[in-house]
mmCIF file of C-alpha atoms in Angstrom:
data_model
loop_
_atom_site.group_PDB
_atom_site.id
_atom_site.type_symbol
_atom_site.label_atom_id
_atom_site.label_comp_id
_atom_site.label_asym_id
_atom_site.label_seq_id
_atom_site.Cartn_x
_atom_site.Cartn_y
_atom_site.Cartn_z
ATOM 1 C CA UNK A 1 74.138 -145.482 -50.449
ATOM 2 C CA UNK A 2 70.457 -145.068 -50.986
ATOM 3 C CA UNK A 3 69.005 -141.592 -51.255
ATOM 4 C CA UNK A 4 66.813 -141.109 -48.193
ATOM 5 C CA UNK A 5 64.349 -138.319 -48.879
ATOM 6 C CA UNK A 6 61.243 -138.994 -46.805
ATOM 7 C CA UNK A 7 57.932 -137.887 -48.289
ATOM 8 C CA UNK A 8 56.735 -136.977 -44.809
ATOM 9 C CA UNK A 9 58.789 -135.187 -42.148
ATOM 10 C CA UNK A 10 60.610 -137.378 -39.645
ATOM 11 C CA UNK A 11 60.793 -136.758 -35.935
ATOM 12 C CA UNK A 12 64.257 -136.484 -34.427
ATOM 13 C CA UNK A 13 65.988 -135.708 -31.181
ATOM 14 C CA UNK A 14 69.309 -133.928 -30.866
ATOM 15 C CA UNK A 15 71.509 -134.720 -27.896
ATOM 16 C CA UNK A 16 73.086 -131.457 -26.763
ATOM 17 C CA UNK A 17 75.805 -130.641 -24.265
ATOM 18 C CA UNK A 18 74.878 -128.727 -21.153
ATOM 19 C CA UNK A 19 74.830 -125.012 -21.993
ATOM 20 C CA UNK A 20 74.816 -125.437 -25.783
ATOM 21 C CA UNK A 21 71.108 -125.898 -26.587
ATOM 22 C CA UNK A 22 70.782 -122.361 -27.983
ATOM 23 C CA UNK A 23 73.731 -123.038 -30.310
ATOM 24 C CA UNK A 24 72.170 -126.324 -31.472
ATOM 25 C CA UNK A 25 68.860 -124.541 -32.150
ATOM 26 C CA UNK A 26 70.623 -121.782 -34.054
ATOM 27 C CA UNK A 27 72.521 -124.226 -36.236
ATOM 28 C CA UNK A 28 69.372 -126.195 -37.085
ATOM 29 C CA UNK A 29 67.565 -123.014 -38.153
ATOM 30 C CA UNK A 30 70.570 -121.636 -40.038
ATOM 31 C CA UNK A 31 71.144 -124.837 -41.979
ATOM 32 C CA UNK A 32 67.583 -125.968 -42.639
ATOM 33 C CA UNK A 33 65.298 -122.950 -42.319
ATOM 34 C CA UNK A 34 61.656 -123.896 -42.798
ATOM 35 C CA UNK A 35 62.566 -127.568 -43.226
ATOM 36 C CA UNK A 36 62.923 -127.886 -39.462
ATOM 37 C CA UNK A 37 60.374 -127.259 -36.703
ATOM 38 C CA UNK A 38 61.839 -127.235 -33.182
ATOM 39 C CA UNK A 39 59.595 -128.256 -30.289
ATOM 40 C CA UNK A 40 59.670 -126.513 -26.892
ATOM 41 C CA UNK A 41 62.601 -127.885 -24.938
ATOM 42 C CA UNK A 42 61.728 -130.101 -21.966
ATOM 43 C CA UNK A 43 65.088 -131.650 -21.081
ATOM 44 C CA UNK A 44 68.291 -129.531 -20.912
ATOM 45 C CA UNK A 45 70.302 -132.127 -22.835
ATOM 46 C CA UNK A 46 67.753 -132.941 -25.554
ATOM 47 C CA UNK A 47 66.209 -130.988 -28.415
ATOM 48 C CA UNK A 48 63.250 -132.465 -30.278
ATOM 49 C CA UNK A 49 62.398 -131.398 -33.828
ATOM 50 C CA UNK A 50 60.646 -132.367 -37.056
ATOM 51 C CA UNK A 51 62.761 -132.446 -40.168
ATOM 52 C CA UNK A 52 62.066 -132.645 -43.901
ATOM 53 C CA UNK A 53 64.807 -133.631 -46.332
ATOM 54 C CA UNK A 54 67.730 -135.991 -46.738
ATOM 55 C CA UNK A 55 68.599 -137.273 -43.271
ATOM 56 C CA UNK A 56 72.269 -137.436 -44.237
ATOM 57 C CA UNK A 57 72.347 -133.646 -43.919
ATOM 58 C CA UNK A 58 71.757 -134.087 -40.181
ATOM 59 C CA UNK A 59 75.085 -135.904 -39.975
ATOM 60 C CA UNK A 60 76.820 -132.609 -40.794
ATOM 61 C CA UNK A 61 75.627 -130.839 -37.625
ATOM 62 C CA UNK A 62 78.577 -129.587 -35.567
ATOM 63 C CA UNK A 63 77.003 -128.101 -32.438
ATOM 64 C CA UNK A 64 75.011 -131.238 -31.606
ATOM 65 C CA UNK A 65 76.512 -134.267 -29.869
ATOM 66 C CA UNK A 66 74.248 -136.825 -31.598
ATOM 67 C CA UNK A 67 70.971 -137.056 -33.544
ATOM 68 C CA UNK A 68 68.378 -139.808 -33.194
ATOM 69 C CA UNK A 69 65.490 -140.889 -35.413
ATOM 70 C CA UNK A 70 62.340 -141.293 -33.273
ATOM 71 C CA UNK A 71 59.448 -143.672 -33.872
ATOM 72 C CA UNK A 72 56.418 -144.039 -31.604
ATOM 73 C CA UNK A 73 54.840 -147.431 -30.931
ATOM 74 C CA UNK A 74 51.288 -147.877 -29.628
ATOM 75 C CA UNK A 75 52.153 -150.592 -27.138
ATOM 76 C CA UNK A 76 51.473 -150.621 -23.376
ATOM 77 C CA UNK A 77 54.908 -152.095 -22.580
ATOM 78 C CA UNK A 78 58.108 -153.073 -24.443
ATOM 79 C CA UNK A 79 56.851 -156.654 -24.869
ATOM 80 C CA UNK A 80 54.483 -155.263 -27.523
ATOM 81 C CA UNK A 81 57.442 -154.399 -29.767
ATOM 82 C CA UNK A 82 57.766 -158.120 -30.489
ATOM 83 C CA UNK A 83 54.387 -158.167 -32.247
ATOM 84 C CA UNK A 84 54.786 -158.677 -36.004
ATOM 85 C CA UNK A 85 53.490 -155.257 -37.112
ATOM 86 C CA UNK A 86 55.468 -153.309 -34.529
ATOM 87 C CA UNK A 87 58.649 -155.308 -35.029
ATOM 88 C CA UNK A 88 58.534 -154.795 -38.787
ATOM 89 C CA UNK A 89 58.160 -151.078 -38.098
ATOM 90 C CA UNK A 90 61.212 -151.232 -35.833
ATOM 91 C CA UNK A 91 63.237 -153.033 -38.507
ATOM 92 C CA UNK A 92 62.246 -150.371 -41.027
ATOM 93 C CA UNK A 93 63.448 -147.686 -38.612
ATOM 94 C CA UNK A 94 66.786 -149.469 -38.212
ATOM 95 C CA UNK A 95 67.187 -149.891 -41.963
ATOM 96 C CA UNK A 96 66.459 -146.198 -42.539
ATOM 97 C CA UNK A 97 69.510 -145.388 -40.403
ATOM 98 C CA UNK A 98 71.669 -148.116 -41.957
ATOM 99 C CA UNK A 99 70.889 -146.779 -45.432
ATOM 100 C CA UNK A 100 72.457 -143.441 -44.554
ATOM 101 C CA UNK A 101 75.895 -145.091 -44.580
ATOM 102 C CA UNK A 102 77.934 -147.480 -46.751
ATOM 103 C CA UNK A 103 77.158 -151.173 -46.384
ATOM 104 C CA UNK A 104 78.995 -152.746 -43.462
ATOM 105 C CA UNK A 105 79.176 -149.559 -41.370
ATOM 106 C CA UNK A 106 77.049 -151.139 -38.647
ATOM 107 C CA UNK A 107 78.200 -154.530 -37.359
ATOM 108 C CA UNK A 108 77.104 -154.373 -33.721
ATOM 109 C CA UNK A 109 74.201 -152.880 -31.767
ATOM 110 C CA UNK A 110 73.270 -152.078 -28.210
ATOM 111 C CA UNK A 111 70.115 -150.950 -26.405
ATOM 112 C CA UNK A 112 69.669 -148.485 -23.558
ATOM 113 C CA UNK A 113 66.394 -148.849 -21.652
ATOM 114 C CA UNK A 114 64.992 -149.290 -18.177
ATOM 115 C CA UNK A 115 64.935 -153.041 -17.601
ATOM 116 C CA UNK A 116 67.275 -153.710 -20.507
ATOM 117 C CA UNK A 117 68.504 -156.899 -18.792
ATOM 118 C CA UNK A 118 64.997 -158.372 -18.533
ATOM 119 C CA UNK A 119 63.812 -161.446 -20.419
ATOM 120 C CA UNK A 120 61.663 -159.229 -22.676
ATOM 121 C CA UNK A 121 64.641 -157.194 -23.832
ATOM 122 C CA UNK A 122 66.679 -160.383 -24.209
ATOM 123 C CA UNK A 123 64.061 -161.532 -26.724
ATOM 124 C CA UNK A 124 64.066 -158.144 -28.478
ATOM 125 C CA UNK A 125 67.870 -158.260 -28.789
ATOM 126 C CA UNK A 126 67.805 -161.815 -30.093
ATOM 127 C CA UNK A 127 65.170 -160.949 -32.701
ATOM 128 C CA UNK A 128 67.016 -157.819 -33.880
ATOM 129 C CA UNK A 129 70.203 -159.863 -34.226
ATOM 130 C CA UNK A 130 68.433 -162.658 -36.089
ATOM 131 C CA UNK A 131 66.671 -160.352 -38.549
ATOM 132 C CA UNK A 132 69.489 -157.859 -39.186
ATOM 133 C CA UNK A 133 72.645 -159.942 -38.711
ATOM 134 C CA UNK A 134 73.940 -157.385 -36.199
ATOM 135 C CA UNK A 135 75.810 -158.653 -33.149
ATOM 136 C CA UNK A 136 74.665 -157.486 -29.730
ATOM 137 C CA UNK A 137 77.454 -155.695 -27.852
ATOM 138 C CA UNK A 138 76.400 -154.190 -24.485
ATOM 139 C CA UNK A 139 79.281 -151.728 -24.074
ATOM 140 C CA UNK A 140 80.378 -150.256 -27.405
ATOM 141 C CA UNK A 141 78.415 -150.685 -30.632
ATOM 142 C CA UNK A 142 77.877 -148.839 -33.897
ATOM 143 C CA UNK A 143 74.049 -148.991 -33.862
ATOM 144 C CA UNK A 144 72.646 -147.452 -30.694
ATOM 145 C CA UNK A 145 68.957 -147.728 -29.750
ATOM 146 C CA UNK A 146 67.155 -146.127 -26.841
ATOM 147 C CA UNK A 147 63.745 -147.405 -25.710
ATOM 148 C CA UNK A 148 61.612 -145.313 -23.357
ATOM 149 C CA UNK A 149 57.994 -144.407 -22.550
ATOM 150 C CA UNK A 150 56.555 -141.996 -25.098
ATOM 151 C CA UNK A 151 56.181 -138.344 -24.196
ATOM 152 C CA UNK A 152 52.946 -138.176 -26.242
ATOM 153 C CA UNK A 153 49.625 -137.776 -24.416
ATOM 154 C CA UNK A 154 48.413 -140.975 -26.084
ATOM 155 C CA UNK A 155 51.077 -142.951 -24.210
ATOM 156 C CA UNK A 156 52.869 -145.933 -25.674
ATOM 157 C CA UNK A 157 56.623 -146.310 -26.128
ATOM 158 C CA UNK A 158 59.189 -144.831 -28.454
ATOM 159 C CA UNK A 159 62.435 -146.057 -29.934
ATOM 160 C CA UNK A 160 65.278 -143.717 -30.781
ATOM 161 C CA UNK A 161 67.995 -144.881 -33.196
ATOM 162 C CA UNK A 162 71.186 -142.823 -33.419
ATOM 163 C CA UNK A 163 71.863 -141.727 -36.992
ATOM 164 C CA UNK A 164 75.633 -142.183 -36.789
ATOM 165 C CA UNK A 165 77.863 -145.060 -35.667
ATOM 166 C CA UNK A 166 79.691 -142.676 -33.360
ATOM 167 C CA UNK A 167 78.546 -139.432 -31.710
ATOM 168 C CA UNK A 168 78.767 -136.447 -34.063
ATOM 169 C CA UNK A 169 81.218 -134.863 -31.636
ATOM 170 C CA UNK A 170 83.722 -137.636 -32.528
ATOM 171 C CA UNK A 171 85.098 -135.936 -35.630
ATOM 172 C CA UNK A 172 86.565 -138.084 -38.386
ATOM 173 C CA UNK A 173 89.559 -135.751 -38.688
ATOM 174 C CA UNK A 174 90.763 -136.447 -35.128
ATOM 175 C CA UNK A 175 93.560 -138.869 -35.982
ATOM 176 C CA UNK A 176 95.777 -137.532 -33.191
ATOM 177 C CA UNK A 177 93.824 -137.519 -29.937
ATOM 178 C CA UNK A 178 95.561 -135.725 -27.099
ATOM 179 C CA UNK A 179 94.437 -136.296 -23.528
ATOM 180 C CA UNK A 180 92.196 -133.411 -22.510
ATOM 181 C CA UNK A 181 91.726 -132.210 -26.099
ATOM 182 C CA UNK A 182 88.942 -129.707 -26.584
ATOM 183 C CA UNK A 183 85.551 -131.233 -27.365
ATOM 184 C CA UNK A 184 84.791 -130.381 -31.002
ATOM 185 C CA UNK A 185 81.163 -129.516 -30.229
ATOM 186 C CA UNK A 186 82.297 -126.991 -27.616
ATOM 187 C CA UNK A 187 84.866 -125.652 -30.084
ATOM 188 C CA UNK A 188 82.179 -125.176 -32.727
ATOM 189 C CA UNK A 189 80.089 -123.172 -30.252
ATOM 190 C CA UNK A 190 83.122 -121.035 -29.434
ATOM 191 C CA UNK A 191 83.585 -120.326 -33.140
ATOM 192 C CA UNK A 192 79.928 -119.321 -33.403
ATOM 193 C CA UNK A 193 80.474 -116.792 -30.606
ATOM 194 C CA UNK A 194 83.118 -115.064 -32.757
ATOM 195 C CA UNK A 195 80.411 -114.240 -35.355
ATOM 196 C CA UNK A 196 82.587 -115.736 -38.136
ATOM 197 C CA UNK A 197 83.040 -113.874 -41.445
ATOM 198 C CA UNK A 198 84.972 -114.844 -44.553
ATOM 199 C CA UNK A 199 87.369 -111.897 -44.136
ATOM 200 C CA UNK A 200 88.382 -112.723 -40.536
ATOM 201 C CA UNK A 201 92.027 -112.676 -39.549
ATOM 202 C CA UNK A 202 91.816 -115.488 -37.024
ATOM 203 C CA UNK A 203 94.409 -116.385 -34.385
ATOM 204 C CA UNK A 204 94.193 -119.453 -32.173
ATOM 205 C CA UNK A 205 96.454 -118.991 -29.159
ATOM 206 C CA UNK A 206 97.793 -122.206 -27.568
ATOM 207 C CA UNK A 207 96.169 -124.147 -30.388
ATOM 208 C CA UNK A 208 96.793 -127.639 -28.987
ATOM 209 C CA UNK A 209 95.676 -130.404 -31.358
ATOM 210 C CA UNK A 210 94.047 -127.923 -33.756
ATOM 211 C CA UNK A 211 90.368 -128.334 -32.877
ATOM 212 C CA UNK A 212 89.471 -124.640 -32.929
ATOM 213 C CA UNK A 213 91.347 -124.051 -36.186
ATOM 214 C CA UNK A 214 89.549 -126.891 -37.961
ATOM 215 C CA UNK A 215 86.141 -125.934 -36.590
ATOM 216 C CA UNK A 216 86.719 -122.334 -37.689
ATOM 217 C CA UNK A 217 87.264 -123.274 -41.321
ATOM 218 C CA UNK A 218 84.487 -125.864 -41.233
ATOM 219 C CA UNK A 219 82.119 -122.987 -40.404
ATOM 220 C CA UNK A 220 83.218 -120.725 -43.289
ATOM 221 C CA UNK A 221 86.442 -119.557 -44.981
ATOM 222 C CA UNK A 222 88.703 -117.039 -43.260
ATOM 223 C CA UNK A 223 90.986 -114.381 -44.689
ATOM 224 C CA UNK A 224 93.790 -115.666 -42.465
ATOM 225 C CA UNK A 225 93.873 -118.590 -40.034
ATOM 226 C CA UNK A 226 96.876 -118.971 -37.731
ATOM 227 C CA UNK A 227 97.552 -121.301 -34.820
ATOM 228 C CA UNK A 228 100.457 -121.126 -32.399
ATOM 229 C CA UNK A 229 101.678 -123.303 -29.546
ATOM 230 C CA UNK A 230 104.893 -123.413 -27.579
ATOM 231 C CA UNK A 231 105.164 -127.228 -27.668
ATOM 232 C CA UNK A 232 106.490 -128.710 -30.952
ATOM 233 C CA UNK A 233 104.995 -132.157 -30.213
ATOM 234 C CA UNK A 234 101.579 -130.559 -29.797
ATOM 235 C CA UNK A 235 101.993 -128.732 -33.102
ATOM 236 C CA UNK A 236 102.817 -132.037 -34.803
ATOM 237 C CA UNK A 237 99.551 -133.454 -33.457
ATOM 238 C CA UNK A 238 97.721 -130.402 -34.830
ATOM 239 C CA UNK A 239 99.379 -130.916 -38.228
ATOM 240 C CA UNK A 240 98.116 -134.489 -38.373
ATOM 241 C CA UNK A 241 94.545 -133.470 -37.559
ATOM 242 C CA UNK A 242 94.591 -130.519 -39.934
ATOM 243 C CA UNK A 243 95.935 -132.787 -42.683
ATOM 244 C CA UNK A 244 93.103 -135.253 -42.073
ATOM 245 C CA UNK A 245 90.568 -132.406 -42.171
ATOM 246 C CA UNK A 246 91.690 -131.238 -45.619
ATOM 247 C CA UNK A 247 92.533 -127.698 -44.446
ATOM 248 C CA UNK A 248 96.339 -128.032 -44.426
ATOM 249 C CA UNK A 249 96.685 -125.407 -47.161
ATOM 250 C CA UNK A 250 94.501 -122.899 -45.328
ATOM 251 C CA UNK A 251 96.030 -122.921 -41.837
ATOM 252 C CA UNK A 252 99.404 -121.607 -40.722
ATOM 253 C CA UNK A 253 101.015 -123.219 -37.676
ATOM 254 C CA UNK A 254 104.008 -121.849 -35.818
ATOM 255 C CA UNK A 255 105.837 -122.479 -32.591
ATOM 256 C CA UNK A 256 105.387 -119.425 -30.406
ATOM 257 C CA UNK A 257 104.882 -118.351 -26.809
ATOM 258 C CA UNK A 258 101.398 -116.867 -26.332
ATOM 259 C CA UNK A 259 102.893 -114.234 -24.024
ATOM 260 C CA UNK A 260 105.467 -113.087 -26.648
ATOM 261 C CA UNK A 261 103.867 -113.403 -30.063
ATOM 262 C CA UNK A 262 105.874 -112.761 -33.257
ATOM 263 C CA UNK A 263 103.186 -110.534 -34.797
ATOM 264 C CA UNK A 264 102.874 -106.757 -35.200
ATOM 265 C CA UNK A 265 100.314 -104.937 -33.120
ATOM 266 C CA UNK A 266 96.719 -105.011 -34.403
ATOM 267 C CA UNK A 267 97.369 -108.037 -36.645
ATOM 268 C CA UNK A 268 94.136 -109.962 -35.945
ATOM 269 C CA UNK A 269 90.429 -109.243 -35.589
ATOM 270 C CA UNK A 270 89.347 -112.607 -34.066
ATOM 271 C CA UNK A 271 91.085 -114.552 -31.294
ATOM 272 C CA UNK A 272 90.293 -117.916 -29.704
ATOM 273 C CA UNK A 273 91.976 -119.907 -26.949
ATOM 274 C CA UNK A 274 91.396 -122.968 -24.821
ATOM 275 C CA UNK A 275 93.422 -121.749 -21.873
ATOM 276 C CA UNK A 276 95.266 -124.275 -19.635
ATOM 277 C CA UNK A 277 93.083 -125.223 -16.691
ATOM 278 C CA UNK A 278 95.911 -126.103 -14.333
ATOM 279 C CA UNK A 279 94.964 -129.800 -14.269
ATOM 280 C CA UNK A 280 96.263 -131.862 -17.209
ATOM 281 C CA UNK A 281 98.271 -128.869 -18.430
ATOM 282 C CA UNK A 282 100.115 -126.466 -16.152
ATOM 283 C CA UNK A 283 99.069 -125.580 -12.614
ATOM 284 C CA UNK A 284 96.989 -122.954 -10.862
ATOM 285 C CA UNK A 285 100.148 -121.258 -9.639
ATOM 286 C CA UNK A 286 101.469 -120.995 -13.197
ATOM 287 C CA UNK A 287 98.119 -119.684 -14.448
ATOM 288 C CA UNK A 288 98.186 -116.842 -11.929
ATOM 289 C CA UNK A 289 101.082 -115.315 -13.902
ATOM 290 C CA UNK A 290 100.230 -116.814 -17.316
ATOM 291 C CA UNK A 291 96.682 -115.502 -17.691
ATOM 292 C CA UNK A 292 97.520 -111.792 -17.214
ATOM 293 C CA UNK A 293 100.391 -112.088 -19.692
ATOM 294 C CA UNK A 294 98.181 -113.808 -22.279
ATOM 295 C CA UNK A 295 95.419 -111.190 -21.939
ATOM 296 C CA UNK A 296 97.971 -108.390 -22.301
ATOM 297 C CA UNK A 297 99.696 -109.888 -25.348
ATOM 298 C CA UNK A 298 96.369 -110.812 -26.943
ATOM 299 C CA UNK A 299 95.285 -107.210 -26.574
ATOM 300 C CA UNK A 300 98.469 -106.047 -28.329
ATOM 301 C CA UNK A 301 97.930 -108.161 -31.456
ATOM 302 C CA UNK A 302 94.157 -107.512 -31.533
ATOM 303 C CA UNK A 303 92.518 -104.662 -33.381
ATOM 304 C CA UNK A 304 90.008 -102.507 -31.496
ATOM 305 C CA UNK A 305 86.657 -104.294 -31.555
ATOM 306 C CA UNK A 306 88.267 -107.746 -31.865
ATOM 307 C CA UNK A 307 86.288 -110.606 -30.369
ATOM 308 C CA UNK A 308 88.337 -112.939 -28.172
ATOM 309 C CA UNK A 309 86.575 -116.156 -27.190
ATOM 310 C CA UNK A 310 88.315 -118.073 -24.419
ATOM 311 C CA UNK A 311 87.507 -121.251 -22.512
ATOM 312 C CA UNK A 312 88.731 -121.976 -18.994
ATOM 313 C CA UNK A 313 87.839 -123.788 -15.799
ATOM 314 C CA UNK A 314 89.888 -121.245 -13.826
ATOM 315 C CA UNK A 315 86.699 -119.232 -13.361
ATOM 316 C CA UNK A 316 87.630 -117.337 -10.193
ATOM 317 C CA UNK A 317 91.030 -116.330 -11.560
ATOM 318 C CA UNK A 318 89.762 -115.324 -14.997
ATOM 319 C CA UNK A 319 86.840 -113.279 -13.701
ATOM 320 C CA UNK A 320 89.064 -111.472 -11.221
ATOM 321 C CA UNK A 321 91.243 -110.409 -14.167
ATOM 322 C CA UNK A 322 88.311 -108.992 -16.127
ATOM 323 C CA UNK A 323 88.113 -105.977 -13.832
ATOM 324 C CA UNK A 324 91.900 -105.621 -13.723
ATOM 325 C CA UNK A 325 92.097 -105.532 -17.528
ATOM 326 C CA UNK A 326 88.858 -103.652 -18.181
ATOM 327 C CA UNK A 327 90.843 -101.019 -20.075
ATOM 328 C CA UNK A 328 91.834 -103.699 -22.586
ATOM 329 C CA UNK A 329 88.884 -106.098 -22.652
ATOM 330 C CA UNK A 330 85.170 -105.777 -21.983
ATOM 331 C CA UNK A 331 82.997 -108.822 -21.283
ATOM 332 C CA UNK A 332 80.370 -109.459 -23.955
ATOM 333 C CA UNK A 333 78.993 -112.861 -22.980
ATOM 334 C CA UNK A 334 79.582 -115.913 -20.771
ATOM 335 C CA UNK A 335 78.418 -119.482 -21.441
ATOM 336 C CA UNK A 336 78.738 -122.327 -18.943
ATOM 337 C CA UNK A 337 79.383 -125.645 -20.689
ATOM 338 C CA UNK A 338 80.195 -129.262 -19.901
ATOM 339 C CA UNK A 339 83.621 -130.670 -20.837
ATOM 340 C CA UNK A 340 85.525 -133.610 -19.430
ATOM 341 C CA UNK A 341 83.296 -134.034 -16.380
ATOM 342 C CA UNK A 342 83.705 -130.357 -15.454
ATOM 343 C CA UNK A 343 81.756 -127.168 -16.098
ATOM 344 C CA UNK A 344 84.152 -124.584 -17.546
ATOM 345 C CA UNK A 345 82.988 -121.288 -19.001
ATOM 346 C CA UNK A 346 83.360 -119.710 -22.412
ATOM 347 C CA UNK A 347 84.058 -115.976 -22.240
ATOM 348 C CA UNK A 348 83.497 -113.662 -25.171
ATOM 349 C CA UNK A 349 85.567 -110.480 -24.793
ATOM 350 C CA UNK A 350 85.724 -107.327 -26.918
ATOM 351 C CA UNK A 351 88.964 -105.417 -27.364
ATOM 352 C CA UNK A 352 88.342 -101.881 -26.205
ATOM 353 C CA UNK A 353 89.495 -98.929 -28.313
ATOM 354 C CA UNK A 354 92.042 -96.806 -26.519
ATOM 355 C CA UNK A 355 92.841 -93.242 -27.481
ATOM 356 C CA UNK A 356 94.845 -93.219 -30.700
ATOM 357 C CA UNK A 357 94.310 -96.902 -31.475
ATOM 358 C CA UNK A 358 91.335 -96.361 -33.788
ATOM 359 C CA UNK A 359 92.674 -93.260 -35.485
#
């Protein structure tokens, strides 16, 4: 791979999930500091920024769904992209993205644009294919280009080329993909809400395919990282993903009921859970009895001050329980996100200190 270190900053756009733009901004600033300048946000699902450095570092972002390299073209309409100067500029933009990856990573390409089935775009596709050797594939392709009118006052058009052959949310470690598995970008945001520290004693209740466990250790080391699930087949899926992530020696998995955990009281200081929503897993009727039991047992194994970050689409049920269990948990924050065509919420709870518990 060639070392791509642009002399001048490049302009990029991050695709963000609904509700997670603040997390994407925070990660950009935490990782890159003064090397990134974030523009005022116009669209809720897009974050524009200028970046200086090796673009391959952008491929490591975990709270962003995808990152695109942007190039503006001073043309009145897409037909102008076929002009020699502009087309050579477009090819250079494509090659800059290709050079971030091993040779052969990109074999196909596709374009998203208004009028993408027109004769003009047919010519653009043909010329890209002829000059790059890439095969046009309208549905699924490794190289993804978006063409749209420029947002600059000077007008023109802009082309966005995704930096990765797949969205960043499609983690390489996911070798076992369960239906309804937690989106890794959402999981990374949940981990951020725990305010992760290297000394954390972290417990992932109902750990499923291991997404939260892997994202926790990808953020920073933990003193202890434990995942439990009642289903042995689910735990086997988690083992496969954890093995592919390289964290198999750092995570403990065990078969256990989240309502009867095999741990002493006050064993953990960080908890996470993707609770069953009553759709693919369980039912609403089961959740009516399950949720109170989980909150009670989680409180038992949590130290006073523990952060518990939980995701659910059972919003009415969960929020009704917050007042019922106010003596155990206080609500710190709520974030509405997008997952699987739905809008669940992430709840950040704090374990309250009862008399005698903190003495």
